[in-house]
Amino acid sequence: MLAGVFEQAGKFSLQERPVPVIQKADEVRIKVEAASICGTDVHILANPPGHPATEGVIQGHEYVGKVVEAGADVTNVKVGDRVVVDPTLTCGYCDYCQMGYVNMCEHMSTMGIFVDGGWTSYSVVPARNVHKIADSVPPEIAVFAEPLSCVINGMDKIKVQPGESAVVLGAGPMGQMFIQMLKAAGAGTIVAVDFSDYRLEYARISGANVTVNPKTSDVAKSVQDATKIGADVVIDCVGSLFDQSLTLVRRGGQILLVGMNQHALPPIKQNDITRYEVTVKGTYISNHTFPKVVKVMEAGLLNLERLITHRVPLERITEGIDVMKKGEAIKVIVQPA
């Protein structure tokens, strides 16, 4: 079968790989129906890599498929079921897993990053990592499950109330989904900030009331004009804008840090957090949120189809990677050979 493989720093290739076989009684084999390209995938392929990964791994941690074989001990799904894949592999026995913080697992691994994932035709997955989703949800929509699970994990932390205002810094795929979830939660004024007018246009489609490009507008003034006293919630999807977030949030408001950039070292005025009682929360991947994702998708609450800007067959996946690198795509759907 054809597979998209991270070979080594800066080197990606399409290779023929054997179809994987079930080796444990609690595993399932799925036929991949659709996958997508994440910003993390692009970081892995940078030189030097912006995210660690195992050399020789089949990439792709956002994917959906049909179960074609199930191990003897599998009871949660059966052959023929469409499933979305939670790519995070956890041990289940470390202190954090036992406390319910599986996204903090001390022995975590990830399919499509450290072990083989979904940029191919077939994938073998632990049954506990798949979640059944209705056939009425098209594969190219169901493939949003993994990033949406991360968004819902963040939304659970801030608990936006109807009418509250929000600023989303960064209008990439994650920012777009936060905007849509904020709108679905009843948020009032939503301000999207990005350097790309292309992405800001999609932010308006996703539900942003105000869009701001820092190249042409003063962000702080725009937020103040839109919210009067500052935003109830500021969400940093970039990973380096904590300092700016503090200038945009109202007194007593919330900041949610989503994006990750290990090299960003913004100067933080801690006194402002204390003086104005700002709540700051970090959020990392998902934590038991896939069941909620399935319900949201099956109910059709979001307009995810509008975020799909490109569709490519696996044999042309490098075209999709290139448009992601250039910032000329929101969501690229990959169809296996």
PDB file of N, CA, C and O in Angstrom, residues 237-272:
ATOM      1  N   CYS A 237      -4.206  31.124  19.700  1.00  0.00           N
ATOM      2  CA  CYS A 237      -3.988  29.916  18.900  1.00  0.00           C
ATOM      3  C   CYS A 237      -2.634  29.923  18.212  1.00  0.00           C
ATOM      4  O   CYS A 237      -2.318  29.008  17.465  1.00  0.00           O
ATOM      5  N   VAL A 238      -1.840  30.962  18.452  1.00  0.00           N
ATOM      6  CA  VAL A 238      -0.540  31.095  17.806  1.00  0.00           C
ATOM      7  C   VAL A 238       0.561  30.462  18.644  1.00  0.00           C
ATOM      8  O   VAL A 238       1.427  29.752  18.139  1.00  0.00           O
ATOM      9  N   GLY A 239       0.531  30.743  19.947  1.00  0.00           N
ATOM     10  CA  GLY A 239       1.526  30.141  20.830  1.00  0.00           C
ATOM     11  C   GLY A 239       2.621  31.091  21.259  1.00  0.00           C
ATOM     12  O   GLY A 239       3.578  30.681  21.907  1.00  0.00           O
ATOM     13  N   SER A 240       2.471  32.371  20.923  1.00  0.00           N
ATOM     14  CA  SER A 240       3.511  33.345  21.287  1.00  0.00           C
ATOM     15  C   SER A 240       2.929  34.699  21.660  1.00  0.00           C
ATOM     16  O   SER A 240       3.654  35.688  21.720  1.00  0.00           O
ATOM     17  N   LEU A 241       1.625  34.754  21.927  1.00  0.00           N
ATOM     18  CA  LEU A 241       0.953  36.041  22.096  1.00  0.00           C
ATOM     19  C   LEU A 241       0.351  36.230  23.488  1.00  0.00           C
ATOM     20  O   LEU A 241      -0.652  36.939  23.651  1.00  0.00           O
ATOM     21  N   PHE A 242       0.945  35.591  24.489  1.00  0.00           N
ATOM     22  CA  PHE A 242       0.471  35.753  25.862  1.00  0.00           C
ATOM     23  C   PHE A 242       0.520  37.224  26.275  1.00  0.00           C
ATOM     24  O   PHE A 242      -0.421  37.755  26.868  1.00  0.00           O
ATOM     25  N   ASP A 243       1.616  37.893  25.949  1.00  0.00           N
ATOM     26  CA  ASP A 243       1.751  39.295  26.340  1.00  0.00           C
ATOM     27  C   ASP A 243       0.676  40.158  25.691  1.00  0.00           C
ATOM     28  O   ASP A 243       0.072  41.014  26.336  1.00  0.00           O
ATOM     29  N   GLN A 244       0.409  39.924  24.414  1.00  0.00           N
ATOM     30  CA  GLN A 244      -0.633  40.698  23.741  1.00  0.00           C
ATOM     31  C   GLN A 244      -2.011  40.360  24.304  1.00  0.00           C
ATOM     32  O   GLN A 244      -2.869  41.230  24.436  1.00  0.00           O
ATOM     33  N   SER A 245      -2.213  39.091  24.659  1.00  0.00           N
ATOM     34  CA  SER A 245      -3.501  38.681  25.226  1.00  0.00           C
ATOM     35  C   SER A 245      -3.840  39.489  26.464  1.00  0.00           C
ATOM     36  O   SER A 245      -5.001  39.865  26.690  1.00  0.00           O
ATOM     37  N   LEU A 246      -2.823  39.792  27.274  1.00  0.00           N
ATOM     38  CA  LEU A 246      -3.047  40.557  28.497  1.00  0.00           C
ATOM     39  C   LEU A 246      -3.500  41.985  28.212  1.00  0.00           C
ATOM     40  O   LEU A 246      -4.172  42.615  29.046  1.00  0.00           O
ATOM     41  N   THR A 247      -3.173  42.505  27.039  1.00  0.00           N
ATOM     42  CA  THR A 247      -3.602  43.865  26.690  1.00  0.00           C
ATOM     43  C   THR A 247      -5.017  43.890  26.110  1.00  0.00           C
ATOM     44  O   THR A 247      -5.595  44.968  25.960  1.00  0.00           O
ATOM     45  N   LEU A 248      -5.552  42.729  25.788  1.00  0.00           N
ATOM     46  CA  LEU A 248      -6.857  42.660  25.124  1.00  0.00           C
ATOM     47  C   LEU A 248      -7.980  42.174  26.031  1.00  0.00           C
ATOM     48  O   LEU A 248      -9.158  42.414  25.742  1.00  0.00           O
ATOM     49  N   VAL A 249      -7.649  41.471  27.112  1.00  0.00           N
ATOM     50  CA  VAL A 249      -8.662  40.892  27.990  1.00  0.00           C
ATOM     51  C   VAL A 249      -9.158  41.929  28.993  1.00  0.00           C
ATOM     52  O   VAL A 249      -8.408  42.811  29.421  1.00  0.00           O
ATOM     53  N   ARG A 250     -10.413  41.852  29.354  1.00  0.00           N
ATOM     54  CA  ARG A 250     -10.959  42.775  30.360  1.00  0.00           C
ATOM     55  C   ARG A 250     -10.505  42.374  31.754  1.00  0.00           C
ATOM     56  O   ARG A 250     -10.007  41.261  31.967  1.00  0.00           O
ATOM     57  N   ARG A 251     -10.694  43.262  32.702  1.00  0.00           N
ATOM     58  CA  ARG A 251     -10.421  42.925  34.090  1.00  0.00           C
ATOM     59  C   ARG A 251     -11.346  41.783  34.514  1.00  0.00           C
ATOM     60  O   ARG A 251     -12.547  41.808  34.245  1.00  0.00           O
ATOM     61  N   GLY A 252     -10.791  40.776  35.158  1.00  0.00           N
ATOM     62  CA  GLY A 252     -11.585  39.620  35.567  1.00  0.00           C
ATOM     63  C   GLY A 252     -11.874  38.646  34.444  1.00  0.00           C
ATOM     64  O   GLY A 252     -12.631  37.686  34.627  1.00  0.00           O
ATOM     65  N   GLY A 253     -11.269  38.873  33.263  1.00  0.00           N
ATOM     66  CA  GLY A 253     -11.511  37.996  32.119  1.00  0.00           C
ATOM     67  C   GLY A 253     -10.619  36.770  32.115  1.00  0.00           C
ATOM     68  O   GLY A 253      -9.876  36.502  33.071  1.00  0.00           O
ATOM     69  N   GLN A 254     -10.684  36.021  31.012  1.00  0.00           N
ATOM     70  CA  GLN A 254      -9.951  34.767  30.891  1.00  0.00           C
ATOM     71  C   GLN A 254      -9.047  34.778  29.665  1.00  0.00           C
ATOM     72  O   GLN A 254      -9.418  35.322  28.616  1.00  0.00           O
ATOM     73  N   ILE A 255      -7.895  34.136  29.801  1.00  0.00           N
ATOM     74  CA  ILE A 255      -6.996  33.893  28.673  1.00  0.00           C
ATOM     75  C   ILE A 255      -6.801  32.387  28.545  1.00  0.00           C
ATOM     76  O   ILE A 255      -6.498  31.714  29.531  1.00  0.00           O
ATOM     77  N   LEU A 256      -6.988  31.872  27.327  1.00  0.00           N
ATOM     78  CA  LEU A 256      -6.754  30.459  27.046  1.00  0.00           C
ATOM     79  C   LEU A 256      -5.575  30.343  26.090  1.00  0.00           C
ATOM     80  O   LEU A 256      -5.605  30.903  24.995  1.00  0.00           O
ATOM     81  N   LEU A 257      -4.544  29.618  26.505  1.00  0.00           N
ATOM     82  CA  LEU A 257      -3.341  29.444  25.695  1.00  0.00           C
ATOM     83  C   LEU A 257      -3.409  28.097  24.995  1.00  0.00           C
ATOM     84  O   LEU A 257      -3.374  27.046  25.636  1.00  0.00           O
ATOM     85  N   VAL A 258      -3.519  28.137  23.670  1.00  0.00           N
ATOM     86  CA  VAL A 258      -3.724  26.924  22.868  1.00  0.00           C
ATOM     87  C   VAL A 258      -2.490  26.604  22.027  1.00  0.00           C
ATOM     88  O   VAL A 258      -1.968  25.496  22.055  1.00  0.00           O
ATOM     89  N   GLY A 259      -2.046  27.577  21.242  1.00  0.00           N
ATOM     90  CA  GLY A 259      -0.906  27.363  20.361  1.00  0.00           C
ATOM     91  C   GLY A 259       0.358  27.059  21.141  1.00  0.00           C
ATOM     92  O   GLY A 259       0.489  27.422  22.322  1.00  0.00           O
ATOM     93  N   MET A 260       1.291  26.372  20.489  1.00  0.00           N
ATOM     94  CA  MET A 260       2.531  25.985  21.146  1.00  0.00           C
ATOM     95  C   MET A 260       3.727  26.405  20.310  1.00  0.00           C
ATOM     96  O   MET A 260       3.780  26.148  19.112  1.00  0.00           O
ATOM     97  N   ASN A 261       4.660  27.093  20.958  1.00  0.00           N
ATOM     98  CA  ASN A 261       5.907  27.498  20.318  1.00  0.00           C
ATOM     99  C   ASN A 261       6.984  27.485  21.397  1.00  0.00           C
ATOM    100  O   ASN A 261       7.052  28.387  22.232  1.00  0.00           O
ATOM    101  N   GLN A 262       7.819  26.442  21.402  1.00  0.00           N
ATOM    102  CA  GLN A 262       8.819  26.292  22.446  1.00  0.00           C
ATOM    103  C   GLN A 262       9.853  27.407  22.435  1.00  0.00           C
ATOM    104  O   GLN A 262      10.550  27.624  23.435  1.00  0.00           O
ATOM    105  N   HIS A 263       9.968  28.120  21.328  1.00  0.00           N
ATOM    106  CA  HIS A 263      10.993  29.150  21.215  1.00  0.00           C
ATOM    107  C   HIS A 263      10.480  30.546  21.571  1.00  0.00           C
ATOM    108  O   HIS A 263      11.268  31.484  21.648  1.00  0.00           O
ATOM    109  N   ALA A 264       9.184  30.675  21.783  1.00  0.00           N
ATOM    110  CA  ALA A 264       8.616  31.989  22.087  1.00  0.00           C
ATOM    111  C   ALA A 264       8.837  32.336  23.554  1.00  0.00           C
ATOM    112  O   ALA A 264       8.543  31.536  24.441  1.00  0.00           O
ATOM    113  N   LEU A 265       9.355  33.534  23.797  1.00  0.00           N
ATOM    114  CA  LEU A 265       9.620  33.981  25.172  1.00  0.00           C
ATOM    115  C   LEU A 265       9.091  35.405  25.360  1.00  0.00           C
ATOM    116  O   LEU A 265       9.858  36.353  25.584  1.00  0.00           O
ATOM    117  N   PRO A 266       7.769  35.576  25.279  1.00  0.00           N
ATOM    118  CA  PRO A 266       7.231  36.939  25.408  1.00  0.00           C
ATOM    119  C   PRO A 266       7.383  37.455  26.837  1.00  0.00           C
ATOM    120  O   PRO A 266       7.260  36.702  27.801  1.00  0.00           O
ATOM    121  N   PRO A 267       7.675  38.751  26.995  1.00  0.00           N
ATOM    122  CA  PRO A 267       7.764  39.322  28.349  1.00  0.00           C
ATOM    123  C   PRO A 267       6.372  39.451  28.955  1.00  0.00           C
ATOM    124  O   PRO A 267       5.460  39.996  28.334  1.00  0.00           O
ATOM    125  N   ILE A 268       6.180  38.913  30.144  1.00  0.00           N
ATOM    126  CA  ILE A 268       4.870  38.920  30.788  1.00  0.00           C
ATOM    127  C   ILE A 268       4.910  39.831  32.013  1.00  0.00           C
ATOM    128  O   ILE A 268       5.779  39.688  32.881  1.00  0.00           O
ATOM    129  N   LYS A 269       3.984  40.762  32.085  1.00  0.00           N
ATOM    130  CA  LYS A 269       3.866  41.638  33.242  1.00  0.00           C
ATOM    131  C   LYS A 269       2.935  40.972  34.249  1.00  0.00           C
ATOM    132  O   LYS A 269       1.712  41.149  34.203  1.00  0.00           O
ATOM    133  N   GLN A 270       3.514  40.189  35.137  1.00  0.00           N
ATOM    134  CA  GLN A 270       2.721  39.390  36.078  1.00  0.00           C
ATOM    135  C   GLN A 270       1.808  40.249  36.939  1.00  0.00           C
ATOM    136  O   GLN A 270       0.705  39.823  37.313  1.00  0.00           O
ATOM    137  N   ASN A 271       2.230  41.469  37.230  1.00  0.00           N
ATOM    138  CA  ASN A 271       1.428  42.358  38.069  1.00  0.00           C
ATOM    139  C   ASN A 271       0.026  42.563  37.492  1.00  0.00           C
ATOM    140  O   ASN A 271      -0.958  42.662  38.244  1.00  0.00           O
ATOM    141  N   ASP A 272      -0.083  42.615  36.155  1.00  0.00           N
ATOM    142  CA  ASP A 272      -1.390  42.832  35.538  1.00  0.00           C
ATOM    143  C   ASP A 272      -2.321  41.648  35.769  1.00  0.00           C
ATOM    144  O   ASP A 272      -3.537  41.825  35.895  1.00  0.00           O
TER     145      ASP A 272
END
